[in-house]
Short mmCIF file of N, CA, C and O in Angstrom, two decimals:
data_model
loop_
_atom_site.label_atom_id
_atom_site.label_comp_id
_atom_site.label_asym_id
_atom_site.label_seq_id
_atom_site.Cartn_x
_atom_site.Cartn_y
_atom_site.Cartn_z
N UNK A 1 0.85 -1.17 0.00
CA UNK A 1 0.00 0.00 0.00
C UNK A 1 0.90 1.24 0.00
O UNK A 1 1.80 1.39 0.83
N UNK A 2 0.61 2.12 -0.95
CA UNK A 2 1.21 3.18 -1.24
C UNK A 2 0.40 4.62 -0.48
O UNK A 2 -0.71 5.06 -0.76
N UNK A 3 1.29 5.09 0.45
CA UNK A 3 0.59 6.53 1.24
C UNK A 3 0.83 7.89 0.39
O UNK A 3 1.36 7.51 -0.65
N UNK A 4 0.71 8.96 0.36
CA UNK A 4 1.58 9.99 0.54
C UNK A 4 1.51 10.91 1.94
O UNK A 4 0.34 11.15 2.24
N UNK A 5 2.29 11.36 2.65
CA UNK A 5 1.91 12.22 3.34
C UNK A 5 2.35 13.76 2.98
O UNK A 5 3.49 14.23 2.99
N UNK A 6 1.20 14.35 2.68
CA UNK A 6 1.46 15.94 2.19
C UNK A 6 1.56 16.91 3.27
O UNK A 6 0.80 16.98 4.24
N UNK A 7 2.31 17.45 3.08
CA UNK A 7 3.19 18.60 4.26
C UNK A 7 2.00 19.85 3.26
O UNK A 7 1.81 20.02 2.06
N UNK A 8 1.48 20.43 4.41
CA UNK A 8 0.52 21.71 4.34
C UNK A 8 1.54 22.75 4.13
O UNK A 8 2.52 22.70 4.88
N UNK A 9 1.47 23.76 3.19
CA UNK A 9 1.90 25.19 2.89
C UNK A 9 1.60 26.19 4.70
O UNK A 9 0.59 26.12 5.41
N UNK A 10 2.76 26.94 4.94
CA UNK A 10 2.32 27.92 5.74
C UNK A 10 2.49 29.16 4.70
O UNK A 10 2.68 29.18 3.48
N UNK A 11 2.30 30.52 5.97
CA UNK A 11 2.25 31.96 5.20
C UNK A 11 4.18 31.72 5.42
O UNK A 11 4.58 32.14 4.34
N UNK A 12 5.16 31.39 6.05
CA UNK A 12 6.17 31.45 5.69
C UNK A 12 6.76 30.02 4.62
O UNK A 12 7.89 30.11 4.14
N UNK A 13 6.16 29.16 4.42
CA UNK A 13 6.63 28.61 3.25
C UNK A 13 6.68 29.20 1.62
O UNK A 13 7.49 29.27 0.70
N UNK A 14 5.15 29.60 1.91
CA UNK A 14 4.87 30.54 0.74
C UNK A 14 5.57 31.63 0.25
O UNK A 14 5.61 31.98 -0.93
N UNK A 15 6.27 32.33 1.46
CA UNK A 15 7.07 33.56 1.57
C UNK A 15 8.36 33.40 1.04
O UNK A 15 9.10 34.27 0.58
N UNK A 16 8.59 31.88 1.21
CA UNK A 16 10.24 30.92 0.49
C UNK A 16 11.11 31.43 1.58
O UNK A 16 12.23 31.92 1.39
N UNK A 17 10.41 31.26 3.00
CA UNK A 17 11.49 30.88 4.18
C UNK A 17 11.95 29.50 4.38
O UNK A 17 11.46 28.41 4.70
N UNK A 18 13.06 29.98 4.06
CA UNK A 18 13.36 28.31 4.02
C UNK A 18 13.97 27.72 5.19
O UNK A 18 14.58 28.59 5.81
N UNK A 19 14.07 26.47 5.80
CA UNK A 19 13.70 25.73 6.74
C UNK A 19 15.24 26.01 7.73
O UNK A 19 16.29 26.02 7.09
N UNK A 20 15.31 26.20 9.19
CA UNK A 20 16.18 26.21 9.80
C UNK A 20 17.37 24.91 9.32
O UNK A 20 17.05 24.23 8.34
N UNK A 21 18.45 24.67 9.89
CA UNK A 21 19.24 23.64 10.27
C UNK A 21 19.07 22.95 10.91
O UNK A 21 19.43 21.84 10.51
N UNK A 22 18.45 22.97 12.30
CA UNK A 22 18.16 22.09 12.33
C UNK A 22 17.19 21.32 12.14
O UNK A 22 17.35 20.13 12.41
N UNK A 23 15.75 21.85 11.57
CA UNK A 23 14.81 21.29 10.87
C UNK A 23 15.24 20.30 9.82
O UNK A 23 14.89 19.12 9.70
N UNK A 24 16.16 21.12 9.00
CA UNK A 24 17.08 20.09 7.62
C UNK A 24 17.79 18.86 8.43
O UNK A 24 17.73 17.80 7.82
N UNK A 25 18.17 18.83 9.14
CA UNK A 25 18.54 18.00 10.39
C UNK A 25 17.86 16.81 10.60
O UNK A 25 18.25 15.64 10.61
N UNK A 26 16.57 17.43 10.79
CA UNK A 26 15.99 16.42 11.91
C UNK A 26 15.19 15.39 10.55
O UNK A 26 14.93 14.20 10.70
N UNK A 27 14.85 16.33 9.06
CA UNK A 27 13.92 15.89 8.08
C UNK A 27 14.77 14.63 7.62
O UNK A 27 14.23 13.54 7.41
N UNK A 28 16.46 14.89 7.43
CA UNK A 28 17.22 13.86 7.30
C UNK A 28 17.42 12.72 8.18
O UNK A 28 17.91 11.70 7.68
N UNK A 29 17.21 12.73 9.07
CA UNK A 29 17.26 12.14 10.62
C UNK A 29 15.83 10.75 10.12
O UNK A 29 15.93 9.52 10.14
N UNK A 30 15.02 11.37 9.85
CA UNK A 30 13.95 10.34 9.14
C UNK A 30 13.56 9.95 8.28
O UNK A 30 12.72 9.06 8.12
N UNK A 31 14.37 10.87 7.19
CA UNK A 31 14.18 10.04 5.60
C UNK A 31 14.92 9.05 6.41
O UNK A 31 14.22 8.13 6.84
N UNK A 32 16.33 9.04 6.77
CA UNK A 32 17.33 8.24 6.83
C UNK A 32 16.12 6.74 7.57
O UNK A 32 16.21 5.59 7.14
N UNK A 33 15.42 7.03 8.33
CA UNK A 33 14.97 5.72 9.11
C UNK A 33 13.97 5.27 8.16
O UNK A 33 13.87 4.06 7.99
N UNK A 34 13.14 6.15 7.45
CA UNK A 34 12.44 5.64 6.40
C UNK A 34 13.26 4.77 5.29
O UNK A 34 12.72 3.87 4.64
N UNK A 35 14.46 5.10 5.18
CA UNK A 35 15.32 4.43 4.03
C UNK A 35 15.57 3.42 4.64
O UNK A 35 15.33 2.47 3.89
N UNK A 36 16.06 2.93 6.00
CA UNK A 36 16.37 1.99 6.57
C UNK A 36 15.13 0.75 6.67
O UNK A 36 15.38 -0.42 6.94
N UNK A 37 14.18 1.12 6.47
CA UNK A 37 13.03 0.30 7.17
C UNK A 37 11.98 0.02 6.06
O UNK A 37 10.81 -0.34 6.07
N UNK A 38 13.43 0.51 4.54
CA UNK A 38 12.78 0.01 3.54
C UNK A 38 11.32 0.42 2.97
O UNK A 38 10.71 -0.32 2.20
N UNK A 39 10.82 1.66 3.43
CA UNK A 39 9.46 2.02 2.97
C UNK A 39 9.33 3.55 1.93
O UNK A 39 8.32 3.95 1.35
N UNK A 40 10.37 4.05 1.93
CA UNK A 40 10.55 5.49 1.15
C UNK A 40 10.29 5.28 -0.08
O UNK A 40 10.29 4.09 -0.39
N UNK A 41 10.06 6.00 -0.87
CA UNK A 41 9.49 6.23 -2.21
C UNK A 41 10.63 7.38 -3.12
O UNK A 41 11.52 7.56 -3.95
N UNK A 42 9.72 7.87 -2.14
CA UNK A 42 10.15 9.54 -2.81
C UNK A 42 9.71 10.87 -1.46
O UNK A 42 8.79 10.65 -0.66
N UNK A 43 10.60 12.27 -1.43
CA UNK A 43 10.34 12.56 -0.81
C UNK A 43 11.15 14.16 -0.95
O UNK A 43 12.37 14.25 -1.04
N UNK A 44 10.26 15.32 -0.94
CA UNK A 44 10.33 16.41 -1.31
C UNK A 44 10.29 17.32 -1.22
O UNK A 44 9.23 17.21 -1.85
N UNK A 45 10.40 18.79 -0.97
CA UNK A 45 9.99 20.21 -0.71
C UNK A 45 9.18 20.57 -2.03
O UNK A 45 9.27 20.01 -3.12
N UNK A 46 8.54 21.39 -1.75
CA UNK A 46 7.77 22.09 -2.91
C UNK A 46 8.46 23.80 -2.94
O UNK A 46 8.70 24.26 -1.83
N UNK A 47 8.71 24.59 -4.00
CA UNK A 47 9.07 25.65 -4.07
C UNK A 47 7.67 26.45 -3.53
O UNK A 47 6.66 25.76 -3.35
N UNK A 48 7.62 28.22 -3.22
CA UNK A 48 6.47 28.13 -2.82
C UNK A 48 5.73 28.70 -4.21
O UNK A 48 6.30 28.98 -5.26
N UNK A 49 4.18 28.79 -3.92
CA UNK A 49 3.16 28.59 -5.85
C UNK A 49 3.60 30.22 -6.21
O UNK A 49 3.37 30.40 -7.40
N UNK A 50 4.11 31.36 -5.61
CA UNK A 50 4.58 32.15 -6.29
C UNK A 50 5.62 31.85 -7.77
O UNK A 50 5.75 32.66 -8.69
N UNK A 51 6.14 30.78 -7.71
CA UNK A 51 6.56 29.94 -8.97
C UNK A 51 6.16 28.90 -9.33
O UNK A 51 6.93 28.10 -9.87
N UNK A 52 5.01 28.66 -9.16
CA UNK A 52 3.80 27.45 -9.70
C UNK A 52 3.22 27.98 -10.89
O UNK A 52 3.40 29.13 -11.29
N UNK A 53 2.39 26.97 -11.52
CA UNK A 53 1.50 27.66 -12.33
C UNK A 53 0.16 26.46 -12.08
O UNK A 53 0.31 25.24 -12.19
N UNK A 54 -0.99 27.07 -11.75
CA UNK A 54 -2.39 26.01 -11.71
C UNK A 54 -3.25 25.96 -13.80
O UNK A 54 -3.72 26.73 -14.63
N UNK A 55 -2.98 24.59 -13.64
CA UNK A 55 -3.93 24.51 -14.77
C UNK A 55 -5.60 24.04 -14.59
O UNK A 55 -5.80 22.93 -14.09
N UNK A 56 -6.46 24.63 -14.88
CA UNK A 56 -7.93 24.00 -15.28
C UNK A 56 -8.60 24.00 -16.06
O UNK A 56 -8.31 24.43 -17.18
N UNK A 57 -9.93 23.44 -15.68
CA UNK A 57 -10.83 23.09 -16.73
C UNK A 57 -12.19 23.41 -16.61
O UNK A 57 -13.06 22.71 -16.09
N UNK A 58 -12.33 24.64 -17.18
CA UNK A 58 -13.30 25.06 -16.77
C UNK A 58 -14.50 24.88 -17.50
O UNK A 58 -15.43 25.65 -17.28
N UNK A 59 -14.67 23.76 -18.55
CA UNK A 59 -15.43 23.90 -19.71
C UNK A 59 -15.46 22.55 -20.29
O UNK A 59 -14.82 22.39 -21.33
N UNK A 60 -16.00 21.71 -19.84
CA UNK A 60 -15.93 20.03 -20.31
C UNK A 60 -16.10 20.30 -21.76
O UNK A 60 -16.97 20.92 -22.37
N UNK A 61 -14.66 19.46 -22.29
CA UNK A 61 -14.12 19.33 -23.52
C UNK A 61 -13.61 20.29 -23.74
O UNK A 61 -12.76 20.16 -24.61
N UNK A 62 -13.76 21.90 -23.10
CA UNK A 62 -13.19 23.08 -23.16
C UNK A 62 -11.47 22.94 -23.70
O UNK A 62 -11.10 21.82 -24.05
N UNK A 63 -10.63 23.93 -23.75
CA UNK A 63 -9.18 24.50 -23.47
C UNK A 63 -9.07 24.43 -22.00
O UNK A 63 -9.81 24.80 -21.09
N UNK A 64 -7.63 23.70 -22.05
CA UNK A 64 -7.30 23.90 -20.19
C UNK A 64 -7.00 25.94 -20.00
O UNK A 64 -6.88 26.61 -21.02
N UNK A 65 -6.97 26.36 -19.09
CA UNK A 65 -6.82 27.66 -18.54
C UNK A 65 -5.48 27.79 -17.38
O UNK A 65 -5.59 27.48 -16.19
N UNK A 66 -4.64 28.14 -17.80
CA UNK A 66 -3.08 28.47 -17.54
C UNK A 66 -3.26 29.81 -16.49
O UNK A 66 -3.44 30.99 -16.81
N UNK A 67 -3.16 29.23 -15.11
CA UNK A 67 -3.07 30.68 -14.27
C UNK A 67 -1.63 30.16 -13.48
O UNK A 67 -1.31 29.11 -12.92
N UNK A 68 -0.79 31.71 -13.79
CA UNK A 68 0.15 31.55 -12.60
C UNK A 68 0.27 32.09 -11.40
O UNK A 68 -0.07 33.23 -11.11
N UNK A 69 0.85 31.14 -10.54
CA UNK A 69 0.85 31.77 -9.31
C UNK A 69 1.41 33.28 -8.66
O UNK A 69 1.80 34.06 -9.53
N UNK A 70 1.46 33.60 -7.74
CA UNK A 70 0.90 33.34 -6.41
C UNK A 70 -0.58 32.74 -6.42
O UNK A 70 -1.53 32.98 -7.16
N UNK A 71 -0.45 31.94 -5.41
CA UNK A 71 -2.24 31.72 -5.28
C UNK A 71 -2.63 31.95 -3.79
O UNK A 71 -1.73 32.10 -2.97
N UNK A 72 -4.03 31.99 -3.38
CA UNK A 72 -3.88 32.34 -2.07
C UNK A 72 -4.38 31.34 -1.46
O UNK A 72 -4.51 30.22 -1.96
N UNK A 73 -4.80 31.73 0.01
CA UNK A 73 -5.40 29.97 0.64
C UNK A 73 -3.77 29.32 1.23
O UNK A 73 -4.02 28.17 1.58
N UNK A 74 -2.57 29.53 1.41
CA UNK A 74 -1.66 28.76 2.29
C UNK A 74 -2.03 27.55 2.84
O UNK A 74 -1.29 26.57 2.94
N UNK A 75 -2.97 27.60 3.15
CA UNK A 75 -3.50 26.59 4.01
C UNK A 75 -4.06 25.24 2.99
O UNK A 75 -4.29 24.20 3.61
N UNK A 76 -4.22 25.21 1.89
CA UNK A 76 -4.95 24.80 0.79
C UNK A 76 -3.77 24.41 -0.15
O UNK A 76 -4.01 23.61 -1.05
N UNK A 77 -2.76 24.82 -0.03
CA UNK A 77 -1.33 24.45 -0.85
C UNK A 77 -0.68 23.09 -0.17
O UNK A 77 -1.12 22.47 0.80
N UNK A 78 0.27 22.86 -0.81
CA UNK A 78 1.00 22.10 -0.41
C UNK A 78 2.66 23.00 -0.53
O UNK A 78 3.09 23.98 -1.14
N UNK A 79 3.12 22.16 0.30
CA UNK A 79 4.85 23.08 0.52
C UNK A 79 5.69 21.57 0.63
O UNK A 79 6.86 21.74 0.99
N UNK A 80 5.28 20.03 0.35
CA UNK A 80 6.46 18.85 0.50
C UNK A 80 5.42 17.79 0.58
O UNK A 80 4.27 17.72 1.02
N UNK A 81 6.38 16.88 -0.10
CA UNK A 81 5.66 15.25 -0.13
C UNK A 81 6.39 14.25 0.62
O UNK A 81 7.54 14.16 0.19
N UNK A 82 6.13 13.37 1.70
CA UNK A 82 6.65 11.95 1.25
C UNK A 82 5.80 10.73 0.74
O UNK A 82 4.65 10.41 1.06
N UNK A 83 6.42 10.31 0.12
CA UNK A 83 6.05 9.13 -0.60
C UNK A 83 6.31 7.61 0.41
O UNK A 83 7.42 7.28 0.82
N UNK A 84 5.26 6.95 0.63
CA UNK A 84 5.86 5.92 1.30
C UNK A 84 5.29 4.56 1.12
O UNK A 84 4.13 4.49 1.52
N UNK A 85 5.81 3.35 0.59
CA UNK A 85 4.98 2.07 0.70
C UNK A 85 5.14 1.32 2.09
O UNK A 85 6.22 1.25 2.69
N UNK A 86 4.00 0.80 2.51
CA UNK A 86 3.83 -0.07 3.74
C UNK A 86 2.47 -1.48 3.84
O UNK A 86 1.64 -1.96 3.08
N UNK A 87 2.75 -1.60 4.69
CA UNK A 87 1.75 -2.81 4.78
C UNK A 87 0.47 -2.61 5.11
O UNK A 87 -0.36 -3.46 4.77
N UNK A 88 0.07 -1.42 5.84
CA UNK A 88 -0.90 -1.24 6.49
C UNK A 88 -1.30 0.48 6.45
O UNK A 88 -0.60 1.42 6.07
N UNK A 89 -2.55 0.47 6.93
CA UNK A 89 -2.83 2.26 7.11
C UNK A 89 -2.15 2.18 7.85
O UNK A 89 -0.98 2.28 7.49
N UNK A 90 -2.42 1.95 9.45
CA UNK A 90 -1.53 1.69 10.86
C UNK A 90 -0.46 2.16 10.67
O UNK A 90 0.00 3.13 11.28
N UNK A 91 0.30 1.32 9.49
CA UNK A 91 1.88 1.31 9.63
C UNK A 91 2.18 2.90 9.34
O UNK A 91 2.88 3.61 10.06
N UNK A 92 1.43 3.34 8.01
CA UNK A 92 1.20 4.69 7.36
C UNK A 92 1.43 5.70 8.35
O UNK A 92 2.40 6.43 8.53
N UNK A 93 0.21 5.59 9.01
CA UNK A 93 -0.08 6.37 10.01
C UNK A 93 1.36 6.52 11.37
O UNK A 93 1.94 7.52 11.80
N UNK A 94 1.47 5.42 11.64
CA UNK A 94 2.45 5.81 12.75
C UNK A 94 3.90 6.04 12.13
O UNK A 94 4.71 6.25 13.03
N UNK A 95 4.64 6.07 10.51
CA UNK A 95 5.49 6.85 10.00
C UNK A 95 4.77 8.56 10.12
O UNK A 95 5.49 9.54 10.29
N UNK A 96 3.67 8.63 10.03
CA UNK A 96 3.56 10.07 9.69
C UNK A 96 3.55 11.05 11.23
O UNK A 96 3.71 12.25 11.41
N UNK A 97 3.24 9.80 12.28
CA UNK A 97 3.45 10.49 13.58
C UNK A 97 4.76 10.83 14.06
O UNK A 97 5.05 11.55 15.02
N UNK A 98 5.47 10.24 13.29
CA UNK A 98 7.09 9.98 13.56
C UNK A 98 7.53 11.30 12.76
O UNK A 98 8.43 11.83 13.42
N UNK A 99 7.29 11.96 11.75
CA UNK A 99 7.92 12.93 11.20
C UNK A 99 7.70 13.62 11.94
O UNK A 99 6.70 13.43 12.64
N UNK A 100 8.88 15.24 12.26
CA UNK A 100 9.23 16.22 12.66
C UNK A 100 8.24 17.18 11.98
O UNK A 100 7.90 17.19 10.80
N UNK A 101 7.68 18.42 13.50
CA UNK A 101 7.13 19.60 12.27
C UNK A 101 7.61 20.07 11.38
O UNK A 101 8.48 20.92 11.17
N UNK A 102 6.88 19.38 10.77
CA UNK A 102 7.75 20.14 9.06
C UNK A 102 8.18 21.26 8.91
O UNK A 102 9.09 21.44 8.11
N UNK A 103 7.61 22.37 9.71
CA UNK A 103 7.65 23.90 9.52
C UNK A 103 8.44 24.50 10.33
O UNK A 103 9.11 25.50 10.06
N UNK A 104 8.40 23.71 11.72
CA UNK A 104 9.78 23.86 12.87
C UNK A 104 8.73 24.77 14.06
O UNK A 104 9.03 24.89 15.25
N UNK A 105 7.80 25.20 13.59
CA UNK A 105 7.38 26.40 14.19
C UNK A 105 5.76 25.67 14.59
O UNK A 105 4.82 26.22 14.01
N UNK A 106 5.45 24.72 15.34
CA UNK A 106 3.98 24.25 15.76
C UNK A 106 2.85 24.76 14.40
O UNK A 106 1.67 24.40 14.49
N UNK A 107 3.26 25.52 13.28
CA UNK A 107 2.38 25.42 12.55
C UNK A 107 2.17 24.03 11.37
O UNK A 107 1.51 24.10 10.33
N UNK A 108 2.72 23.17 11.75
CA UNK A 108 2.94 22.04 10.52
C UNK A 108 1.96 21.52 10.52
O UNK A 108 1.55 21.28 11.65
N UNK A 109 1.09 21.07 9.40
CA UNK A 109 0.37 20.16 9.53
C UNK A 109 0.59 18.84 8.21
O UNK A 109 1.22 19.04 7.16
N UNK A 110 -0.09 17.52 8.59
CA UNK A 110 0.45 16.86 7.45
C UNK A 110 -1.00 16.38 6.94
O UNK A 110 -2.01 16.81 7.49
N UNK A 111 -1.07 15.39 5.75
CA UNK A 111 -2.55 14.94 5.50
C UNK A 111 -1.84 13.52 4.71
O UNK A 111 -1.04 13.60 3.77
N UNK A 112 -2.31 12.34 5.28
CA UNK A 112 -2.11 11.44 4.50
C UNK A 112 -3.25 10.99 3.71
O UNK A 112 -4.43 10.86 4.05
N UNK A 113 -2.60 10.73 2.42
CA UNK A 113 -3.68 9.85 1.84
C UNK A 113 -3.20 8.46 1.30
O UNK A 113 -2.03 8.17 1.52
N UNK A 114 -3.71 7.89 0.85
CA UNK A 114 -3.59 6.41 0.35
C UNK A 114 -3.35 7.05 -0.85
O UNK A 114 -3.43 8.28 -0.89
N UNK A 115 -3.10 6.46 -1.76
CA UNK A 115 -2.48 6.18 -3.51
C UNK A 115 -3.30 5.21 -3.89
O UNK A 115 -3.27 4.10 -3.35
N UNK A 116 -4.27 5.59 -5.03
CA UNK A 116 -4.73 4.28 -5.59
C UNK A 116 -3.92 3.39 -6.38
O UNK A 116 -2.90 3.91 -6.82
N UNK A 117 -4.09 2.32 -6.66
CA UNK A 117 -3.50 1.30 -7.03
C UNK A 117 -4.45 1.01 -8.16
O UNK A 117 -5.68 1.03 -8.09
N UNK A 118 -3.51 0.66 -9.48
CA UNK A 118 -4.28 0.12 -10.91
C UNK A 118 -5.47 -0.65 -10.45
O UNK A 118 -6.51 -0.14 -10.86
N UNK A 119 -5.60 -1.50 -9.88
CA UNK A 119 -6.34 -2.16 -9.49
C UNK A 119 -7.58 -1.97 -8.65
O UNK A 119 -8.36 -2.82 -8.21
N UNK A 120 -7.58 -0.84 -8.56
CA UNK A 120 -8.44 -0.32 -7.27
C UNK A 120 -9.38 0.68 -8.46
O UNK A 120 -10.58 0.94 -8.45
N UNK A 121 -8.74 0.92 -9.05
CA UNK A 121 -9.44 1.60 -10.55
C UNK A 121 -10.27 1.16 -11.67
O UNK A 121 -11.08 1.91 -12.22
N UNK A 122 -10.03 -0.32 -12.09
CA UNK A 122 -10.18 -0.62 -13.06
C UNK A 122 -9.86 -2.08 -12.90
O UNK A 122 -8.75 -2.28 -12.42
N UNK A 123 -10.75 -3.46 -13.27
CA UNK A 123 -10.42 -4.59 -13.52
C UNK A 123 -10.39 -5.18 -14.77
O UNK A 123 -10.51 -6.38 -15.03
N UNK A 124 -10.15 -3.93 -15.76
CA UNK A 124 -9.87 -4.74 -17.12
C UNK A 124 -8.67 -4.92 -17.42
O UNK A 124 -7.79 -4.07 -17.41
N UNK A 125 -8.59 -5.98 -17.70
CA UNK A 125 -7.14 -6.93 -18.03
C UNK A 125 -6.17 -5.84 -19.43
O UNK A 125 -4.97 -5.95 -19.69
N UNK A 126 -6.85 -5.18 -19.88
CA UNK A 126 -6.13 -4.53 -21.14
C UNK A 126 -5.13 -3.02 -20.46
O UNK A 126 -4.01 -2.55 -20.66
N UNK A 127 -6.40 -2.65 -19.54
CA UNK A 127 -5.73 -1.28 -18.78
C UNK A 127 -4.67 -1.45 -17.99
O UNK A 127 -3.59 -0.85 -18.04
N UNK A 128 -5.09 -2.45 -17.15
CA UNK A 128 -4.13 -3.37 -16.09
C UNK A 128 -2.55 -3.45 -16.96
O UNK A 128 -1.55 -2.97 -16.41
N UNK A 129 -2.48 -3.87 -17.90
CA UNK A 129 -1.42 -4.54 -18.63
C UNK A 129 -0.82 -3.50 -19.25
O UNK A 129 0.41 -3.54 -19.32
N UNK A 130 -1.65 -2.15 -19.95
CA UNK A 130 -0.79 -1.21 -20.31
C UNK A 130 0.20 -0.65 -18.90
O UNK A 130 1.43 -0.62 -18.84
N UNK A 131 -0.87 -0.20 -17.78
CA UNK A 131 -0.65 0.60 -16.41
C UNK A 131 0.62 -0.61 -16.22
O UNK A 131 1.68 0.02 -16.22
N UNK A 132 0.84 -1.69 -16.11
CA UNK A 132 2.41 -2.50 -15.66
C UNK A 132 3.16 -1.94 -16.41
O UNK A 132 3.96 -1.11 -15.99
N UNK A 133 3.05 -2.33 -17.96
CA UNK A 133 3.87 -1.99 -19.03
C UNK A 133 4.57 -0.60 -19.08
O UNK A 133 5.65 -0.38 -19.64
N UNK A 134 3.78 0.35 -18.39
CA UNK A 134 4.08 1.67 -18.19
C UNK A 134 4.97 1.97 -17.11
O UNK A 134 5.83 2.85 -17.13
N UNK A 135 4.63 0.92 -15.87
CA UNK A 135 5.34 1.39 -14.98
C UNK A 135 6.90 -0.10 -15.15
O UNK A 135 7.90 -0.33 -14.47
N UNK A 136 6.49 -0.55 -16.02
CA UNK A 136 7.96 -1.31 -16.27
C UNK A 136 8.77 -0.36 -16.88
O UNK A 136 9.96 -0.32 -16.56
N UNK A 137 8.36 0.38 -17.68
CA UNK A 137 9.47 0.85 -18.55
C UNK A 137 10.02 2.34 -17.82
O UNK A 137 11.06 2.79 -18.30
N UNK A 138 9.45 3.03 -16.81
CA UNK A 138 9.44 4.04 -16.30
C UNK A 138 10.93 3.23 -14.65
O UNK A 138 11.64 3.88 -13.88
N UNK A 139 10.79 1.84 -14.78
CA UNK A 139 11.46 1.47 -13.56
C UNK A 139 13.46 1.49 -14.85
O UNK A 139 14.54 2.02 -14.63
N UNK A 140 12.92 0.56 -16.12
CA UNK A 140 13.98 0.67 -16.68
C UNK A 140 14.98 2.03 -17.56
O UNK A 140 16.17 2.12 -17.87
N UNK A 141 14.03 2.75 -17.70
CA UNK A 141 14.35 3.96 -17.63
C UNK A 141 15.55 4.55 -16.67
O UNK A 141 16.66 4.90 -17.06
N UNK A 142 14.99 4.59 -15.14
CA UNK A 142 16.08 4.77 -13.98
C UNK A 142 16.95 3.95 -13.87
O UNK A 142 17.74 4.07 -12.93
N UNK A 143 17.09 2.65 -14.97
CA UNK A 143 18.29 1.92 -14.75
C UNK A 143 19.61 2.71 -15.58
O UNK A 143 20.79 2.81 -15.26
N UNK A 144 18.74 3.28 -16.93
CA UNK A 144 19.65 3.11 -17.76
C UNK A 144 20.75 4.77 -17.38
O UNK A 144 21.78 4.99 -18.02
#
C-alpha cells in the first residue's frame, strides 16, 4: 500500500522561508529511518506557488486555462511530499506520527492519503497490462 503524506503550505513557506538547520537535520534524521526500514518512495519540498503555475478546466471538452501563481489559501497548498509504501494504514499512520514539524514552528500540519492502485481503478485486463507496461518501462528507464 502506497501513502503519501502531504506537508501543508504555511504563510512562511509561501514567503520561500526556508527551513532552519536544524529542521534540515531532523527531516534527514527520518528520511534516513524511512530508508532503513525500507518504505521510502520519494520525498520532497515544494518551491512556494509564487513559482507554480495552476492549470484547469473550466469547460468540459473546453481548453485547459493556464493561471500563474501566487495563489492564495496557504493553508490549501501544499509546501512537501513523502512518498511511502507499507503494509498497512496503521503502519502509514504511525510513520507520519514519527515525522518532525515540518515547519519547525507548531504550525505544521500533514494529511495522508492512500495512492490508488491500478487495481483499485479498473479490472480490465487490457488497462491493467498497459498501467504494468508503463510502470515497467518508467522502472527501466532509472536503470539506464
Amino acid at each position: 500500500m502506497r501513502f503519501m503524506m502531504i506537508v501543508k503550505a504555511t504563510t512562511d513557506s509561501e514567503a520561500g522561508v526556508l527551513p532552519s538547520q536544524e529542521l534540515i537535520d531532523a527531516m534527514m534524521k527520518y528520511n534516513e529511518e524511512l530508508v532503513k526500514a525500507g518504505v521510502l518512495l520519494a520525498a520532497d519540498g515544494l518551491q512556494p506557488s509564487s513559482s507554480g503555475v495552476r492549470i484547469s478546466y473550466p469547460e468540459p471538452g473546453g481548453k485547459p486555462k493556464v493561471i500563474d501563481g501566487p495563489f492564495t489559501e496557504a493553508k490549501e497548498m501544499i509546501a512537501g511530499y513523502t512518498l511511502i509504501e507499507v503494509k498497512s494504514r496503521e503502519e502509514a499512520i504511525e510513520w507520519a506520527l514519527r515525522m518532525p514539524d515540518p515547519h519547525g514552528n507548531g504550525q505544521g500540519q500533514i494529511e495522508l492519503r492512500q495512492v490508488f492502485e491500478a487495481e483499485d481503478l479498473t479490472d480490465n485486463p487490457e488497462s491493467l497490462a498497459k498501467e504494468a507496461a508503463l510502470r515497467q518501462q518508467v522502472e527501466e528507464m532509472k536503470k539506464a
